[in-house]
Amino acid sequence: MISETDVMQIIVYAGNAKSLAMNAIKEAKDGKIASAKKTLEESKKNLKVAHQHHTDILQKFASNPDESANMFLTHAQDHMMAAITATDFAKELIDLHEELQQLRSLITENV
């Protein structure tokens, strides 16, 4: 049986992952690239835990076809998908800010 606690773990860890991804973007924007990358790695760790809880729930569904899904689980899956998207975009934005920093350094050196 799938408990609310099982589902809540997805929401908690996915929420942490999304928040950390957004913090990583802000750090990159502020020029703290190394810190942003570290924060993004922490985001990915939280996302991995959320994904494992999701996988555990899916296995329970597979072993018990009579198990019913509910809106709470759908809500948790939505949180996880938002966290995945935020983490993916954070990676791209950190890379972009890092390139901008490098270009600014080159311009400053050549002025």
mmCIF file of C-alpha atoms in Angstrom:
data_model
loop_
_atom_site.group_PDB
_atom_site.id
_atom_site.type_symbol
_atom_site.label_atom_id
_atom_site.label_comp_id
_atom_site.label_asym_id
_atom_site.label_seq_id
_atom_site.Cartn_x
_atom_site.Cartn_y
_atom_site.Cartn_z
ATOM 1 C CA MET A 1 0.000 0.000 0.000
ATOM 2 C CA ILE A 2 1.206 3.468 -0.858
ATOM 3 C CA SER A 3 1.150 5.800 2.122
ATOM 4 C CA GLU A 4 0.976 9.574 2.231
ATOM 5 C CA THR A 5 4.446 9.470 3.779
ATOM 6 C CA ASP A 6 5.791 7.727 0.658
ATOM 7 C CA VAL A 7 4.286 10.392 -1.564
ATOM 8 C CA MET A 8 5.342 13.237 0.724
ATOM 9 C CA GLN A 9 8.983 12.184 0.355
ATOM 10 C CA ILE A 10 8.785 12.965 -3.359
ATOM 11 C CA ILE A 11 7.328 16.402 -2.639
ATOM 12 C CA VAL A 12 9.936 17.218 0.017
ATOM 13 C CA TYR A 13 13.009 16.128 -1.930
ATOM 14 C CA ALA A 14 11.753 17.484 -5.253
ATOM 15 C CA GLY A 15 10.940 20.795 -3.563
ATOM 16 C CA ASN A 16 14.438 20.917 -2.090
ATOM 17 C CA ALA A 17 15.939 20.118 -5.491
ATOM 18 C CA LYS A 18 13.985 22.894 -7.196
ATOM 19 C CA SER A 19 14.865 25.460 -4.527
ATOM 20 C CA LEU A 20 18.536 24.533 -4.695
ATOM 21 C CA ALA A 21 18.494 24.769 -8.496
ATOM 22 C CA MET A 22 17.016 28.250 -8.296
ATOM 23 C CA ASN A 23 19.634 29.232 -5.700
ATOM 24 C CA ALA A 24 22.354 27.916 -8.005
ATOM 25 C CA ILE A 25 21.078 30.159 -10.808
ATOM 26 C CA LYS A 26 21.188 33.185 -8.502
ATOM 27 C CA GLU A 27 24.715 32.326 -7.388
ATOM 28 C CA ALA A 28 25.828 32.059 -11.008
ATOM 29 C CA LYS A 29 24.179 35.380 -11.811
ATOM 30 C CA ASP A 30 26.087 36.910 -8.891
ATOM 31 C CA GLY A 31 29.340 35.573 -10.369
ATOM 32 C CA LYS A 32 29.796 32.744 -7.867
ATOM 33 C CA ILE A 33 30.212 29.982 -10.440
ATOM 34 C CA ALA A 34 32.004 27.440 -8.212
ATOM 35 C CA SER A 35 29.378 27.860 -5.516
ATOM 36 C CA ALA A 36 26.595 27.592 -8.109
ATOM 37 C CA LYS A 37 28.003 24.312 -9.394
ATOM 38 C CA LYS A 38 28.228 22.944 -5.854
ATOM 39 C CA THR A 39 24.641 23.997 -5.126
ATOM 40 C CA LEU A 40 23.488 22.385 -8.365
ATOM 41 C CA GLU A 41 25.153 19.110 -7.346
ATOM 42 C CA GLU A 42 23.256 19.261 -4.051
ATOM 43 C CA SER A 43 20.067 19.844 -6.056
ATOM 44 C CA LYS A 44 20.802 16.751 -8.133
ATOM 45 C CA LYS A 45 21.332 14.669 -4.980
ATOM 46 C CA ASN A 46 17.899 15.699 -3.683
ATOM 47 C CA LEU A 47 16.353 14.985 -7.068
ATOM 48 C CA LYS A 48 17.917 11.521 -7.044
ATOM 49 C CA VAL A 49 16.297 10.778 -3.670
ATOM 50 C CA ALA A 50 12.918 12.023 -4.946
ATOM 51 C CA HIS A 51 13.295 9.850 -8.020
ATOM 52 C CA GLN A 52 14.115 6.800 -5.890
ATOM 53 C CA HIS A 53 10.956 7.327 -3.830
ATOM 54 C CA HIS A 54 9.002 7.651 -7.077
ATOM 55 C CA THR A 55 10.524 4.422 -8.375
ATOM 56 C CA ASP A 56 9.601 2.657 -5.137
ATOM 57 C CA ILE A 57 5.991 3.784 -5.544
ATOM 58 C CA LEU A 58 5.909 2.635 -9.168
ATOM 59 C CA GLN A 59 7.173 -0.776 -8.068
ATOM 60 C CA LYS A 60 4.318 -0.964 -5.554
ATOM 61 C CA PHE A 61 1.881 -0.217 -8.380
ATOM 62 C CA ALA A 62 3.487 -2.913 -10.515
ATOM 63 C CA SER A 63 3.199 -5.523 -7.769
ATOM 64 C CA ASN A 64 -0.377 -4.556 -6.862
ATOM 65 C CA PRO A 65 -2.520 -3.727 -9.898
ATOM 66 C CA ASP A 66 -5.462 -2.891 -7.608
ATOM 67 C CA GLU A 67 -3.525 0.005 -6.057
ATOM 68 C CA SER A 68 -5.193 3.273 -6.994
ATOM 69 C CA ALA A 69 -3.445 6.527 -7.825
ATOM 70 C CA ASN A 70 -4.714 9.766 -6.321
ATOM 71 C CA MET A 71 -4.345 13.506 -6.750
ATOM 72 C CA PHE A 72 -1.721 13.653 -4.011
ATOM 73 C CA LEU A 73 0.545 11.356 -6.022
ATOM 74 C CA THR A 74 -0.139 13.357 -9.174
ATOM 75 C CA HIS A 75 0.816 16.501 -7.269
ATOM 76 C CA ALA A 76 4.073 14.857 -6.134
ATOM 77 C CA GLN A 77 4.910 13.826 -9.684
ATOM 78 C CA ASP A 78 4.286 17.397 -10.816
ATOM 79 C CA HIS A 79 6.754 18.636 -8.190
ATOM 80 C CA MET A 80 9.331 16.151 -9.397
ATOM 81 C CA MET A 81 8.931 17.161 -13.037
ATOM 82 C CA ALA A 82 9.260 20.849 -12.097
ATOM 83 C CA ALA A 83 12.441 20.043 -10.175
ATOM 84 C CA ILE A 84 13.871 18.138 -13.132
ATOM 85 C CA THR A 85 13.153 21.091 -15.415
ATOM 86 C CA ALA A 86 14.627 23.595 -12.951
ATOM 87 C CA THR A 87 17.776 21.498 -12.556
ATOM 88 C CA ASP A 88 18.206 21.147 -16.318
ATOM 89 C CA PHE A 89 17.770 24.876 -16.877
ATOM 90 C CA ALA A 90 20.073 25.704 -13.954
ATOM 91 C CA LYS A 91 22.868 23.705 -15.582
ATOM 92 C CA GLU A 92 22.461 25.634 -18.824
ATOM 93 C CA LEU A 93 22.256 29.022 -17.104
ATOM 94 C CA ILE A 94 25.310 28.334 -14.956
ATOM 95 C CA ASP A 95 27.254 27.407 -18.095
ATOM 96 C CA LEU A 96 26.050 30.594 -19.785
ATOM 97 C CA HIS A 97 27.023 32.801 -16.840
ATOM 98 C CA GLU A 98 30.423 31.107 -16.705
ATOM 99 C CA GLU A 99 30.997 31.902 -20.387
ATOM 100 C CA LEU A 100 29.910 35.493 -19.832
ATOM 101 C CA GLN A 101 32.387 35.833 -16.971
ATOM 102 C CA GLN A 102 35.168 34.493 -19.158
ATOM 103 C CA LEU A 103 34.280 36.919 -21.957
ATOM 104 C CA ARG A 104 34.175 39.830 -19.519
ATOM 105 C CA SER A 105 37.617 38.855 -18.253
ATOM 106 C CA LEU A 106 38.992 38.772 -21.791
ATOM 107 C CA ILE A 107 37.514 42.167 -22.589
ATOM 108 C CA THR A 108 38.857 43.673 -19.355
ATOM 109 C CA GLU A 109 42.336 42.252 -20.011
ATOM 110 C CA ASN A 110 42.414 43.708 -23.523
ATOM 111 C CA VAL A 111 41.228 47.194 -22.633
#
